[in-house]
mmCIF file of C-alpha atoms and ligand atoms in Angstrom:
data_model
loop_
_atom_site.group_PDB
_atom_site.id
_atom_site.type_symbol
_atom_site.label_atom_id
_atom_site.label_comp_id
_atom_site.label_asym_id
_atom_site.label_seq_id
_atom_site.Cartn_x
_atom_site.Cartn_y
_atom_site.Cartn_z
ATOM 1 C CA UNK A 141 206.747 193.573 32.199
ATOM 2 C CA UNK A 142 206.459 195.333 35.587
ATOM 3 C CA UNK A 143 209.469 194.913 37.815
ATOM 4 C CA UNK A 144 209.098 194.135 41.501
ATOM 5 C CA UNK A 145 210.328 197.203 43.370
ATOM 6 C CA UNK A 146 213.666 196.363 44.922
ATOM 7 C CA UNK A 147 212.492 197.651 48.342
ATOM 8 C CA UNK A 148 209.639 195.139 48.396
ATOM 9 C CA UNK A 149 212.085 192.327 47.721
ATOM 10 C CA UNK A 150 214.327 193.466 50.557
ATOM 11 C CA UNK A 151 211.310 193.660 52.878
ATOM 12 C CA UNK A 152 210.299 190.128 51.910
ATOM 13 C CA UNK A 153 213.798 188.814 52.495
ATOM 14 C CA UNK A 154 213.836 190.414 55.938
ATOM 15 C CA UNK A 155 210.897 188.302 57.183
ATOM 16 C CA UNK A 156 212.428 185.452 59.173
ATOM 17 C CA UNK A 157 211.765 182.041 57.702
ATOM 18 C CA UNK A 158 210.286 180.799 60.944
ATOM 19 C CA UNK A 159 207.671 183.548 60.922
ATOM 20 C CA UNK A 160 206.659 182.705 57.362
ATOM 21 C CA UNK A 161 206.234 179.059 58.164
ATOM 22 C CA UNK A 162 204.816 179.266 61.684
ATOM 23 C CA UNK A 163 201.213 178.057 61.597
ATOM 24 C CA UNK A 164 198.715 180.543 63.004
ATOM 25 C CA UNK A 165 197.732 179.558 66.520
ATOM 26 C CA UNK A 166 194.143 178.488 66.989
ATOM 27 C CA UNK A 167 192.690 178.080 70.439
ATOM 28 C CA UNK A 168 190.960 174.744 71.034
ATOM 29 C CA UNK A 169 187.293 174.597 70.095
ATOM 30 C CA UNK A 170 185.112 175.515 73.084
ATOM 31 C CA UNK A 171 183.713 172.420 74.798
ATOM 32 C CA UNK A 172 179.982 171.686 74.458
ATOM 33 C CA UNK A 173 179.589 171.634 78.221
ATOM 34 C CA UNK A 174 181.504 173.161 81.119
ATOM 35 C CA UNK A 175 184.906 171.670 82.003
ATOM 36 C CA UNK A 176 187.313 172.224 84.852
ATOM 37 C CA UNK A 177 191.023 171.468 84.529
ATOM 38 C CA UNK A 178 193.378 171.400 87.525
ATOM 39 C CA UNK A 179 197.076 172.201 87.090
ATOM 40 C CA UNK A 180 199.920 171.441 89.476
ATOM 41 C CA UNK A 181 201.270 174.799 90.590
ATOM 42 C CA UNK A 182 203.325 173.506 93.512
ATOM 43 C CA UNK A 183 203.392 172.658 97.188
ATOM 44 C CA UNK A 184 203.927 174.714 100.349
ATOM 45 C CA UNK A 185 205.715 173.128 103.281
ATOM 46 C CA UNK A 186 205.149 175.165 106.420
ATOM 47 C CA UNK A 187 207.175 174.135 109.483
ATOM 48 C CA UNK A 188 204.074 174.103 111.639
ATOM 49 C CA UNK A 189 200.430 175.185 111.604
ATOM 50 C CA UNK A 190 200.744 177.705 114.433
ATOM 51 C CA UNK A 191 199.985 180.724 112.262
ATOM 52 C CA UNK A 192 196.702 178.981 111.420
ATOM 53 C CA UNK A 193 195.875 178.442 115.083
ATOM 54 C CA UNK A 194 196.793 174.752 115.391
ATOM 55 C CA UNK A 195 199.473 172.808 117.275
ATOM 56 C CA UNK A 196 198.813 169.829 115.074
ATOM 57 C CA UNK A 197 197.111 169.089 111.761
ATOM 58 C CA UNK A 198 196.809 165.747 109.958
ATOM 59 C CA UNK A 199 198.802 166.979 106.938
ATOM 60 C CA UNK A 200 201.030 170.033 107.183
ATOM 61 C CA UNK A 201 201.846 170.280 103.457
ATOM 62 C CA UNK A 202 199.644 172.504 101.318
ATOM 63 C CA UNK A 203 198.805 171.998 97.665
ATOM 64 C CA UNK A 204 198.841 174.939 95.251
ATOM 65 C CA UNK A 205 196.495 174.153 92.372
ATOM 66 C CA UNK A 206 195.698 176.424 89.421
ATOM 67 C CA UNK A 207 192.385 176.046 87.612
ATOM 68 C CA UNK A 208 191.196 176.470 84.046
ATOM 69 C CA UNK A 209 187.470 176.800 83.494
ATOM 70 C CA UNK A 210 186.511 175.988 79.900
ATOM 71 C CA UNK A 211 182.948 177.055 79.108
ATOM 72 C CA UNK A 212 181.147 176.970 75.734
ATOM 73 C CA UNK A 213 181.327 180.786 75.757
ATOM 74 C CA UNK A 214 184.963 181.190 76.820
ATOM 75 C CA UNK A 215 187.686 180.411 79.308
ATOM 76 C CA UNK A 216 188.695 181.620 82.742
ATOM 77 C CA UNK A 217 191.805 181.065 84.847
ATOM 78 C CA UNK A 218 191.232 180.854 88.580
ATOM 79 C CA UNK A 219 194.355 181.273 90.760
ATOM 80 C CA UNK A 220 197.691 181.216 88.970
ATOM 81 C CA UNK A 221 200.352 179.785 91.248
ATOM 82 C CA UNK A 222 202.978 180.702 93.837
ATOM 83 C CA UNK A 223 206.124 181.106 91.689
ATOM 84 C CA UNK A 224 206.195 182.891 88.310
ATOM 85 C CA UNK A 225 207.129 180.532 85.463
ATOM 86 C CA UNK A 226 210.329 182.511 84.827
ATOM 87 C CA UNK A 227 211.594 181.507 88.304
ATOM 88 C CA UNK A 228 210.694 177.810 88.062
ATOM 89 C CA UNK A 229 213.584 175.440 87.389
ATOM 90 C CA UNK A 230 212.532 172.419 85.380
ATOM 91 C CA UNK A 231 215.920 170.712 85.436
ATOM 92 C CA UNK A 232 214.921 167.954 87.843
ATOM 93 C CA UNK A 233 216.679 169.483 90.870
ATOM 94 C CA UNK A 234 214.620 168.442 93.880
ATOM 95 C CA UNK A 235 212.960 171.570 95.224
ATOM 96 C CA UNK A 236 213.831 172.739 98.707
ATOM 97 C CA UNK A 237 212.418 175.101 101.268
ATOM 98 C CA UNK A 238 208.942 176.352 102.090
ATOM 99 C CA UNK A 239 207.816 176.845 98.465
ATOM 100 C CA UNK A 240 208.323 173.915 96.112
ATOM 101 C CA UNK A 241 207.336 174.267 92.472
ATOM 102 C CA UNK A 242 208.537 171.837 89.816
ATOM 103 C CA UNK A 243 206.187 172.625 86.931
ATOM 104 C CA UNK A 244 205.567 175.805 84.987
ATOM 105 C CA UNK A 245 201.986 176.863 84.366
ATOM 106 C CA UNK A 246 202.281 177.913 80.690
ATOM 107 C CA UNK A 247 203.382 174.489 79.367
ATOM 108 C CA UNK A 248 200.510 172.898 81.268
ATOM 109 C CA UNK A 249 198.099 175.248 79.458
ATOM 110 C CA UNK A 250 199.832 174.673 76.133
ATOM 111 C CA UNK A 251 199.542 170.911 76.542
ATOM 112 C CA UNK A 252 195.787 171.493 76.179
ATOM 113 C CA UNK A 253 196.316 173.745 73.156
ATOM 114 C CA UNK A 254 195.748 177.072 74.952
ATOM 115 C CA UNK A 255 198.047 180.068 74.978
ATOM 116 C CA UNK A 256 197.648 182.647 77.768
ATOM 117 C CA UNK A 257 196.175 185.052 75.147
ATOM 118 C CA UNK A 258 193.295 182.609 74.607
ATOM 119 C CA UNK A 259 192.079 183.042 78.179
ATOM 120 C CA UNK A 260 189.042 185.330 78.273
ATOM 121 C CA UNK A 261 188.786 185.998 82.003
ATOM 122 C CA UNK A 262 191.218 186.020 84.904
ATOM 123 C CA UNK A 263 190.089 185.793 88.521
ATOM 124 C CA UNK A 264 191.802 185.010 91.817
ATOM 125 C CA UNK A 265 190.366 183.919 95.097
ATOM 126 C CA UNK A 266 192.579 186.727 96.479
ATOM 127 C CA UNK A 267 195.799 188.666 95.869
ATOM 128 C CA UNK A 268 198.235 186.697 98.109
ATOM 129 C CA UNK A 269 201.481 185.538 96.466
ATOM 130 C CA UNK A 270 200.440 181.872 96.316
ATOM 131 C CA UNK A 271 197.419 182.688 94.110
ATOM 132 C CA UNK A 272 198.726 185.396 91.771
ATOM 133 C CA UNK A 273 202.324 184.510 90.795
ATOM 134 C CA UNK A 274 201.642 184.265 87.051
ATOM 135 C CA UNK A 275 199.075 187.065 86.867
ATOM 136 C CA UNK A 276 201.153 189.115 84.400
ATOM 137 C CA UNK A 277 200.921 186.228 81.924
ATOM 138 C CA UNK A 278 197.180 186.920 81.635
ATOM 139 C CA UNK A 279 197.307 190.702 81.293
ATOM 140 C CA UNK A 280 195.341 190.473 78.027
ATOM 141 C CA UNK A 281 192.423 188.705 79.750
ATOM 142 C CA UNK A 282 189.565 190.595 81.375
ATOM 143 C CA UNK A 283 190.260 190.667 85.109
ATOM 144 C CA UNK A 284 187.287 189.995 87.398
ATOM 145 C CA UNK A 285 187.915 191.533 90.820
ATOM 146 C CA UNK A 286 186.194 193.311 93.674
ATOM 147 C CA UNK A 287 187.076 196.970 94.096
ATOM 148 C CA UNK A 288 188.449 196.504 97.637
ATOM 149 C CA UNK A 289 190.774 193.732 96.479
ATOM 150 C CA UNK A 290 192.098 195.764 93.558
ATOM 151 C CA UNK A 291 192.572 198.714 95.908
ATOM 152 C CA UNK A 292 194.751 196.793 98.381
ATOM 153 C CA UNK A 293 196.782 195.260 95.535
ATOM 154 C CA UNK A 294 197.849 198.649 94.238
ATOM 155 C CA UNK A 295 197.778 200.554 97.531
ATOM 156 C CA UNK A 296 200.868 202.507 98.699
ATOM 157 C CA UNK A 297 200.392 201.125 102.202
ATOM 158 C CA UNK A 298 201.998 197.814 103.178
ATOM 159 C CA UNK A 299 199.836 194.698 102.819
ATOM 160 C CA UNK A 300 200.627 191.161 103.967
ATOM 161 C CA UNK A 301 201.732 188.388 101.565
ATOM 162 C CA UNK A 302 201.710 190.774 98.588
ATOM 163 C CA UNK A 303 204.212 190.622 95.709
ATOM 164 C CA UNK A 304 203.292 193.525 93.467
ATOM 165 C CA UNK A 305 205.739 192.731 90.667
ATOM 166 C CA UNK A 306 203.910 189.476 89.939
ATOM 167 C CA UNK A 307 200.655 191.261 89.069
ATOM 168 C CA UNK A 308 201.858 194.749 88.113
ATOM 169 C CA UNK A 309 200.692 194.338 84.476
ATOM 170 C CA UNK A 310 197.071 194.010 85.636
ATOM 171 C CA UNK A 311 197.026 197.714 86.458
ATOM 172 C CA UNK A 312 196.354 198.345 82.757
ATOM 173 C CA UNK A 313 194.286 195.215 82.087
ATOM 174 C CA UNK A 314 190.698 195.372 80.992
ATOM 175 C CA UNK A 315 189.053 195.114 84.406
ATOM 176 C CA UNK A 316 185.525 194.260 85.438
ATOM 177 C CA UNK A 317 184.742 195.307 88.990
ATOM 178 C CA UNK A 318 182.362 192.705 90.353
ATOM 179 C CA UNK A 319 179.927 193.145 93.252
ATOM 180 C CA UNK A 320 181.122 192.843 96.850
ATOM 181 C CA UNK A 321 177.658 191.879 98.085
ATOM 182 C CA UNK A 322 176.219 189.672 95.337
ATOM 183 C CA UNK A 323 177.104 186.674 93.188
ATOM 184 C CA UNK A 324 178.677 187.300 89.788
ATOM 185 C CA UNK A 325 177.569 185.015 86.962
ATOM 186 C CA UNK A 326 180.627 184.907 84.682
ATOM 187 C CA UNK A 327 179.055 183.453 81.514
ATOM 188 C CA UNK A 328 175.435 184.376 82.225
ATOM 189 C CA UNK A 329 174.042 180.838 82.428
ATOM 190 C CA UNK A 330 174.450 180.066 86.123
ATOM 191 C CA UNK A 331 177.222 177.488 85.679
ATOM 192 C CA UNK A 332 180.236 179.601 86.726
ATOM 193 C CA UNK A 333 179.563 181.888 89.679
ATOM 194 C CA UNK A 334 182.010 183.979 91.687
ATOM 195 C CA UNK A 335 180.737 184.446 95.234
ATOM 196 C CA UNK A 336 182.054 187.104 97.601
ATOM 197 C CA UNK A 337 183.617 185.636 100.766
ATOM 198 C CA UNK A 338 185.609 188.495 102.273
ATOM 199 C CA UNK A 339 187.748 188.371 105.395
ATOM 200 C CA UNK A 340 190.963 186.563 104.495
ATOM 201 C CA UNK A 341 191.548 189.609 102.285
ATOM 202 C CA UNK A 342 189.242 192.608 101.635
ATOM 203 C CA UNK A 343 187.838 191.098 98.444
ATOM 204 C CA UNK A 344 188.383 187.359 98.913
ATOM 205 C CA UNK A 345 186.037 185.297 96.742
ATOM 206 C CA UNK A 346 185.151 181.671 95.995
ATOM 207 C CA UNK A 347 184.141 179.890 92.799
ATOM 208 C CA UNK A 348 180.958 177.876 92.361
ATOM 209 C CA UNK A 349 180.708 175.556 89.357
ATOM 210 C CA UNK A 350 177.709 173.601 88.143
ATOM 211 C CA UNK A 351 179.327 170.631 86.428
ATOM 212 C CA UNK A 352 176.978 168.278 84.564
ATOM 213 C CA UNK A 353 178.546 164.943 85.501
ATOM 214 C CA UNK A 354 180.480 165.872 88.642
ATOM 215 C CA UNK A 355 177.709 167.949 90.150
ATOM 216 C CA UNK A 356 178.121 171.272 91.944
ATOM 217 C CA UNK A 357 181.592 172.152 93.256
ATOM 218 C CA UNK A 358 182.766 175.056 95.376
ATOM 219 C CA UNK A 359 186.429 175.959 94.875
ATOM 220 C CA UNK A 360 187.000 177.728 98.161
ATOM 221 C CA UNK A 361 190.190 179.760 97.744
ATOM 222 C CA UNK A 362 191.548 180.362 101.241
ATOM 223 C CA UNK A 363 188.207 180.413 103.023
ATOM 224 C CA UNK A 364 189.957 177.517 104.774
ATOM 225 C CA UNK A 365 193.557 176.334 104.487
ATOM 226 C CA UNK A 366 193.272 173.122 106.473
ATOM 227 C CA UNK A 367 190.156 171.014 106.776
ATOM 228 C CA UNK A 368 190.638 171.226 110.571
ATOM 229 C CA UNK A 369 189.541 174.882 110.424
ATOM 230 C CA UNK A 370 185.964 173.913 109.571
ATOM 231 C CA UNK A 371 183.566 174.276 112.494
ATOM 232 C CA UNK A 372 186.117 176.186 114.568
ATOM 233 C CA UNK A 373 186.847 179.887 114.977
ATOM 234 C CA UNK A 374 190.516 179.378 114.060
ATOM 235 C CA UNK A 375 191.628 181.729 111.312
ATOM 236 C CA UNK A 376 195.170 182.562 110.170
ATOM 237 C CA UNK A 377 197.007 185.216 112.194
ATOM 238 C CA UNK A 378 197.446 187.255 108.979
ATOM 239 C CA UNK A 379 193.709 187.510 108.328
ATOM 240 C CA UNK A 380 192.497 190.893 107.057
ATOM 241 C CA UNK A 381 189.299 190.731 109.140
ATOM 242 C CA UNK A 382 188.586 187.748 111.377
ATOM 243 C CA UNK A 383 184.905 188.562 112.009
ATOM 244 C CA UNK A 384 184.309 188.952 108.299
ATOM 245 C CA UNK A 385 186.028 185.606 107.657
ATOM 246 C CA UNK A 386 183.853 183.788 110.173
ATOM 247 C CA UNK A 387 180.726 185.391 108.714
ATOM 248 C CA UNK A 388 181.807 184.378 105.194
ATOM 249 C CA UNK A 389 182.466 180.824 106.350
ATOM 250 C CA UNK A 390 179.011 180.615 107.943
ATOM 251 C CA UNK A 391 177.401 181.933 104.753
ATOM 252 C CA UNK A 392 179.313 179.507 102.520
ATOM 253 C CA UNK A 393 178.650 176.514 104.808
ATOM 254 C CA UNK A 394 174.942 177.359 104.544
ATOM 255 C CA UNK A 395 175.285 177.565 100.761
ATOM 256 C CA UNK A 396 176.993 174.140 100.669
ATOM 257 C CA UNK A 397 173.941 172.695 102.428
ATOM 258 C CA UNK A 398 171.376 174.289 100.128
ATOM 259 C CA UNK A 399 173.336 173.691 96.892
ATOM 260 C CA UNK A 400 174.701 170.257 97.768
ATOM 261 C CA UNK A 401 178.082 171.391 96.437
ATOM 262 C CA UNK A 402 181.337 169.609 97.269
ATOM 263 C CA UNK A 403 183.820 171.838 99.096
ATOM 264 C CA UNK A 404 187.287 171.899 97.560
ATOM 265 C CA UNK A 405 189.817 173.536 99.887
ATOM 266 C CA UNK A 406 192.612 174.505 97.517
ATOM 267 C CA UNK A 407 195.459 174.021 100.018
ATOM 268 C CA UNK A 408 194.091 170.703 101.360
ATOM 269 C CA UNK A 409 196.983 168.521 100.216
ATOM 270 C CA UNK A 410 195.366 165.127 100.800
ATOM 271 C CA UNK A 411 192.095 166.136 99.133
ATOM 272 C CA UNK A 412 193.858 167.791 96.203
ATOM 273 C CA UNK A 413 196.044 164.724 95.667
ATOM 274 C CA UNK A 414 192.902 162.713 94.951
ATOM 275 C CA UNK A 415 191.600 165.120 92.284
ATOM 276 C CA UNK A 416 192.132 164.484 88.567
ATOM 277 C CA UNK A 417 194.863 166.647 87.080
ATOM 278 C CA UNK A 418 195.027 168.116 83.577
ATOM 279 C CA UNK A 419 194.804 166.851 80.832
ATOM 280 C CA UNK A 420 192.033 164.939 82.625
ATOM 281 C CA UNK A 421 189.135 167.186 83.587
ATOM 282 C CA UNK A 422 185.877 167.442 85.486
ATOM 283 C CA UNK A 423 182.714 168.034 83.489
HETATM 284 ZN ZN1 ZN B 243 196.771 180.562 99.826
#
Protein backbone atom coordinates (compact mmCIF):
# COMPACT_ATOMS: atom_id res chain seq x y z
CA UNK A 1 0.00 0.00 0.00
CA UNK A 2 1.55 3.35 -1.01
CA UNK A 3 2.29 5.65 1.88
CA UNK A 4 1.45 9.34 1.72
CA UNK A 5 4.77 11.19 1.68
CA UNK A 6 5.23 12.83 5.04
CA UNK A 7 6.02 16.20 3.38
CA UNK A 8 2.63 16.23 1.66
CA UNK A 9 0.92 15.66 4.99
CA UNK A 10 2.82 18.53 6.57
CA UNK A 11 1.90 20.77 3.63
CA UNK A 12 -1.76 19.84 4.03
CA UNK A 13 -1.68 20.53 7.74
CA UNK A 14 -0.16 23.95 7.09
CA UNK A 15 -3.20 25.16 5.11
CA UNK A 16 -5.27 27.23 7.53
CA UNK A 17 -8.69 25.80 8.21
CA UNK A 18 -10.37 29.02 7.21
CA UNK A 19 -8.78 28.90 3.76
CA UNK A 20 -9.96 25.33 3.24
CA UNK A 21 -13.50 26.18 4.17
CA UNK A 22 -13.81 29.66 2.67
CA UNK A 23 -16.27 29.51 -0.22
CA UNK A 24 -14.87 30.82 -3.50
CA UNK A 25 -16.13 34.33 -4.15
CA UNK A 26 -18.45 34.73 -7.10
CA UNK A 27 -19.34 38.15 -8.39
CA UNK A 28 -23.07 38.76 -8.79
CA UNK A 29 -24.57 37.74 -12.11
CA UNK A 30 -24.51 40.66 -14.56
CA UNK A 31 -27.89 42.39 -14.76
CA UNK A 32 -29.95 41.98 -17.95
CA UNK A 33 -30.12 45.73 -18.40
CA UNK A 34 -27.97 48.65 -17.26
CA UNK A 35 -28.10 49.63 -13.58
CA UNK A 36 -26.67 52.53 -11.63
CA UNK A 37 -26.00 52.30 -7.89
CA UNK A 38 -25.18 55.35 -5.76
CA UNK A 39 -23.07 54.99 -2.61
CA UNK A 40 -22.71 57.46 0.25
CA UNK A 41 -19.08 58.55 0.23
CA UNK A 42 -19.50 61.54 2.53
CA UNK A 43 -20.24 65.23 2.81
CA UNK A 44 -18.11 68.37 2.46
CA UNK A 45 -18.91 71.36 4.62
CA UNK A 46 -17.20 74.45 3.26
CA UNK A 47 -17.39 77.58 5.44
CA UNK A 48 -18.55 79.66 2.51
CA UNK A 49 -18.90 79.53 -1.28
CA UNK A 50 -16.42 82.32 -1.99
CA UNK A 51 -13.91 80.08 -3.75
CA UNK A 52 -16.75 79.19 -6.14
CA UNK A 53 -17.53 82.84 -6.81
CA UNK A 54 -20.62 83.23 -4.60
CA UNK A 55 -21.42 85.21 -1.45
CA UNK A 56 -24.45 83.05 -0.90
CA UNK A 57 -25.78 79.71 -2.11
CA UNK A 58 -29.01 77.95 -1.11
CA UNK A 59 -27.15 74.96 0.37
CA UNK A 60 -23.49 75.21 1.31
CA UNK A 61 -22.98 71.50 2.08
CA UNK A 62 -21.74 69.27 -0.73
CA UNK A 63 -22.55 65.61 -1.22
CA UNK A 64 -19.82 63.15 -2.21
CA UNK A 65 -21.44 60.23 -4.02
CA UNK A 66 -19.64 57.22 -5.52
CA UNK A 67 -21.23 55.34 -8.40
CA UNK A 68 -21.30 51.74 -9.56
CA UNK A 69 -22.37 51.10 -13.13
CA UNK A 70 -23.50 47.50 -13.62
CA UNK A 71 -23.83 46.61 -17.31
CA UNK A 72 -24.60 43.19 -18.85
CA UNK A 73 -20.99 43.16 -20.10
CA UNK A 74 -19.26 44.30 -16.90
CA UNK A 75 -18.96 46.86 -14.15
CA UNK A 76 -17.44 50.30 -13.75
CA UNK A 77 -16.80 52.48 -10.72
CA UNK A 78 -17.18 56.20 -11.28
CA UNK A 79 -15.62 58.45 -8.59
CA UNK A 80 -14.45 56.74 -5.42
CA UNK A 81 -14.78 59.10 -2.48
CA UNK A 82 -12.94 61.74 -0.46
CA UNK A 83 -11.42 59.65 2.38
CA UNK A 84 -9.76 56.25 1.88
CA UNK A 85 -11.62 53.46 3.70
CA UNK A 86 -8.61 52.87 5.95
CA UNK A 87 -9.05 56.39 7.40
CA UNK A 88 -12.82 56.19 7.94
CA UNK A 89 -13.96 55.62 11.52
CA UNK A 90 -17.16 53.64 11.71
CA UNK A 91 -17.50 53.80 15.49
CA UNK A 92 -20.41 56.23 15.51
CA UNK A 93 -18.32 59.27 16.50
CA UNK A 94 -20.03 62.25 14.89
CA UNK A 95 -17.73 63.50 12.15
CA UNK A 96 -16.30 66.99 12.43
CA UNK A 97 -14.61 69.48 10.18
CA UNK A 98 -14.73 70.20 6.46
CA UNK A 99 -14.71 66.54 5.33
CA UNK A 100 -17.26 64.25 6.95
CA UNK A 101 -17.32 60.58 6.01
CA UNK A 102 -19.15 57.99 8.09
CA UNK A 103 -19.31 55.04 5.70
CA UNK A 104 -16.60 53.03 4.00
CA UNK A 105 -16.94 52.31 0.30
CA UNK A 106 -15.88 48.62 0.29
CA UNK A 107 -18.66 47.38 2.62
CA UNK A 108 -21.19 49.24 0.48
CA UNK A 109 -19.91 47.34 -2.57
CA UNK A 110 -19.83 44.06 -0.66
CA UNK A 111 -23.43 44.53 0.45
CA UNK A 112 -24.28 44.07 -3.24
CA UNK A 113 -22.01 41.02 -3.50
CA UNK A 114 -19.12 42.75 -5.31
CA UNK A 115 -15.48 42.78 -4.28
CA UNK A 116 -13.21 45.52 -5.68
CA UNK A 117 -11.54 42.82 -7.86
CA UNK A 118 -14.88 42.26 -9.62
CA UNK A 119 -14.90 45.79 -11.01
CA UNK A 120 -13.90 45.78 -14.68
CA UNK A 121 -13.35 49.49 -15.27
CA UNK A 122 -12.41 52.45 -13.09
CA UNK A 123 -13.01 56.04 -14.16
CA UNK A 124 -13.09 59.39 -12.37
CA UNK A 125 -14.61 62.65 -13.39
CA UNK A 126 -11.17 64.04 -12.41
CA UNK A 127 -8.19 63.47 -10.12
CA UNK A 128 -9.10 65.80 -7.19
CA UNK A 129 -8.99 64.25 -3.70
CA UNK A 130 -12.78 64.14 -3.31
CA UNK A 131 -13.15 61.85 -6.36
CA UNK A 132 -10.17 59.49 -6.08
CA UNK A 133 -9.67 58.62 -2.38
CA UNK A 134 -10.17 54.86 -2.82
CA UNK A 135 -8.52 54.57 -6.24
CA UNK A 136 -5.87 52.12 -5.00
CA UNK A 137 -8.65 49.69 -4.08
CA UNK A 138 -9.39 49.30 -7.80
CA UNK A 139 -5.83 48.90 -9.07
CA UNK A 140 -6.79 45.59 -10.72
CA UNK A 141 -9.50 47.28 -12.83
CA UNK A 142 -8.79 48.80 -16.22
CA UNK A 143 -8.44 52.55 -15.71
CA UNK A 144 -10.15 54.78 -18.28
CA UNK A 145 -8.47 58.19 -18.36
CA UNK A 146 -7.43 60.98 -20.70
CA UNK A 147 -3.71 61.36 -21.24
CA UNK A 148 -3.61 64.94 -19.89
CA UNK A 149 -5.33 63.88 -16.68
CA UNK A 150 -2.97 60.96 -16.12
CA UNK A 151 -0.04 63.27 -16.83
CA UNK A 152 -1.00 65.82 -14.17
CA UNK A 153 -1.70 63.05 -11.63
CA UNK A 154 1.84 61.72 -11.86
CA UNK A 155 3.60 64.98 -12.72
CA UNK A 156 6.57 66.19 -10.60
CA UNK A 157 5.13 69.70 -10.63
CA UNK A 158 2.65 70.77 -7.94
CA UNK A 159 -1.04 70.41 -8.79
CA UNK A 160 -4.03 71.64 -6.78
CA UNK A 161 -6.21 69.31 -4.67
CA UNK A 162 -4.02 66.29 -5.48
CA UNK A 163 -3.26 63.47 -3.02
CA UNK A 164 -0.92 61.16 -4.89
CA UNK A 165 -0.77 58.43 -2.25
CA UNK A 166 -4.47 57.72 -2.72
CA UNK A 167 -4.02 56.74 -6.38
CA UNK A 168 -0.34 55.76 -6.52
CA UNK A 169 -1.18 52.10 -7.36
CA UNK A 170 -2.82 53.18 -10.63
CA UNK A 171 0.61 53.94 -12.06
CA UNK A 172 0.93 50.22 -12.82
CA UNK A 173 -2.75 49.55 -13.56
CA UNK A 174 -3.94 48.37 -16.92
CA UNK A 175 -4.76 51.75 -18.45
CA UNK A 176 -6.85 52.71 -21.44
CA UNK A 177 -6.15 56.23 -22.65
CA UNK A 178 -9.44 57.58 -23.94
CA UNK A 179 -9.91 60.41 -26.45
CA UNK A 180 -9.72 64.04 -25.32
CA UNK A 181 -11.89 65.21 -28.22
CA UNK A 182 -14.49 62.46 -28.67
CA UNK A 183 -16.96 60.39 -26.68
CA UNK A 184 -15.82 57.01 -25.35
CA UNK A 185 -18.38 54.20 -25.46
CA UNK A 186 -17.36 51.99 -22.52
CA UNK A 187 -19.31 48.82 -23.35
CA UNK A 188 -19.79 49.43 -27.07
CA UNK A 189 -23.59 49.66 -27.07
CA UNK A 190 -24.13 53.37 -26.51
CA UNK A 191 -25.51 53.03 -22.97
CA UNK A 192 -22.42 54.12 -20.98
CA UNK A 193 -20.53 57.01 -22.53
CA UNK A 194 -17.67 59.04 -21.08
CA UNK A 195 -17.68 62.55 -22.54
CA UNK A 196 -14.71 64.91 -22.36
CA UNK A 197 -15.47 68.13 -20.45
CA UNK A 198 -12.07 69.64 -19.70
CA UNK A 199 -11.37 72.81 -17.75
CA UNK A 200 -11.87 72.01 -14.08
CA UNK A 201 -8.84 69.77 -14.60
CA UNK A 202 -6.91 69.01 -17.83
CA UNK A 203 -8.85 65.82 -18.49
CA UNK A 204 -12.12 66.36 -16.61
CA UNK A 205 -14.92 64.17 -17.97
CA UNK A 206 -18.62 63.46 -17.43
CA UNK A 207 -20.67 60.27 -17.62
CA UNK A 208 -23.72 59.79 -19.82
CA UNK A 209 -25.99 56.82 -19.12
CA UNK A 210 -28.92 55.57 -21.15
CA UNK A 211 -31.09 53.94 -18.50
CA UNK A 212 -34.16 52.06 -19.76
CA UNK A 213 -36.67 53.09 -17.10
CA UNK A 214 -35.07 56.26 -15.73
CA UNK A 215 -34.16 57.67 -19.11
CA UNK A 216 -30.91 59.42 -20.01
CA UNK A 217 -28.80 60.80 -17.15
CA UNK A 218 -25.65 62.90 -17.19
CA UNK A 219 -23.46 62.47 -14.10
CA UNK A 220 -21.59 65.73 -14.32
CA UNK A 221 -18.52 65.36 -12.09
CA UNK A 222 -17.44 68.88 -11.15
CA UNK A 223 -18.61 70.58 -14.32
CA UNK A 224 -20.64 72.42 -11.68
CA UNK A 225 -20.41 72.23 -7.89
CA UNK A 226 -23.49 74.26 -7.02
CA UNK A 227 -26.60 74.53 -9.15
CA UNK A 228 -26.20 78.33 -8.88
CA UNK A 229 -23.21 78.10 -11.25
CA UNK A 230 -25.44 77.18 -14.19
CA UNK A 231 -25.97 80.04 -16.63
CA UNK A 232 -23.24 82.14 -15.02
CA UNK A 233 -19.52 82.51 -15.72
CA UNK A 234 -18.65 81.68 -12.10
CA UNK A 235 -16.07 78.92 -11.86
CA UNK A 236 -13.99 77.85 -8.85
CA UNK A 237 -10.84 79.87 -8.18
CA UNK A 238 -8.80 76.64 -8.43
CA UNK A 239 -9.95 75.89 -11.98
CA UNK A 240 -7.26 74.54 -14.32
CA UNK A 241 -8.58 76.55 -17.29
CA UNK A 242 -11.60 78.82 -16.91
CA UNK A 243 -12.20 79.35 -20.65
CA UNK A 244 -12.08 75.62 -21.24
CA UNK A 245 -14.56 75.07 -18.39
CA UNK A 246 -17.04 77.57 -19.81
CA UNK A 247 -16.71 76.01 -23.27
CA UNK A 248 -17.28 72.53 -21.79
CA UNK A 249 -20.33 73.76 -19.90
CA UNK A 250 -21.79 75.28 -23.08
CA UNK A 251 -21.18 72.03 -24.97
CA UNK A 252 -22.74 69.88 -22.24
CA UNK A 253 -25.76 72.20 -21.81
CA UNK A 254 -26.34 71.84 -25.56
CA UNK A 255 -26.05 68.06 -25.21
CA UNK A 256 -28.60 68.07 -22.36
CA UNK A 257 -31.06 69.78 -24.71
CA UNK A 258 -30.54 67.39 -27.62
CA UNK A 259 -30.40 64.21 -25.48
CA UNK A 260 -33.08 65.18 -22.97
CA UNK A 261 -30.78 63.91 -20.21
CA UNK A 262 -31.23 64.84 -16.55
CA UNK A 263 -28.23 66.69 -15.12
CA UNK A 264 -26.90 65.24 -11.88
CA UNK A 265 -24.43 67.59 -10.20
CA UNK A 266 -22.51 65.27 -7.90
CA UNK A 267 -21.89 67.85 -5.14
CA UNK A 268 -25.47 69.21 -5.23
CA UNK A 269 -26.44 68.17 -1.70
CA UNK A 270 -30.18 68.77 -1.97
CA UNK A 271 -30.47 67.01 -5.33
CA UNK A 272 -28.30 64.10 -4.22
CA UNK A 273 -30.34 63.67 -1.05
CA UNK A 274 -33.38 62.91 -3.20
CA UNK A 275 -31.64 60.17 -5.23
CA UNK A 276 -32.06 56.48 -4.39
CA UNK A 277 -29.05 55.02 -2.61
CA UNK A 278 -27.65 51.50 -2.91
CA UNK A 279 -28.92 48.77 -2.57
CA UNK A 280 -31.71 50.53 -4.49
CA UNK A 281 -30.69 51.39 -8.04
CA UNK A 282 -31.64 53.21 -11.21
CA UNK A 283 -32.27 51.13 -14.31
ZN1 LIG B 1 -15.33 67.58 -6.34
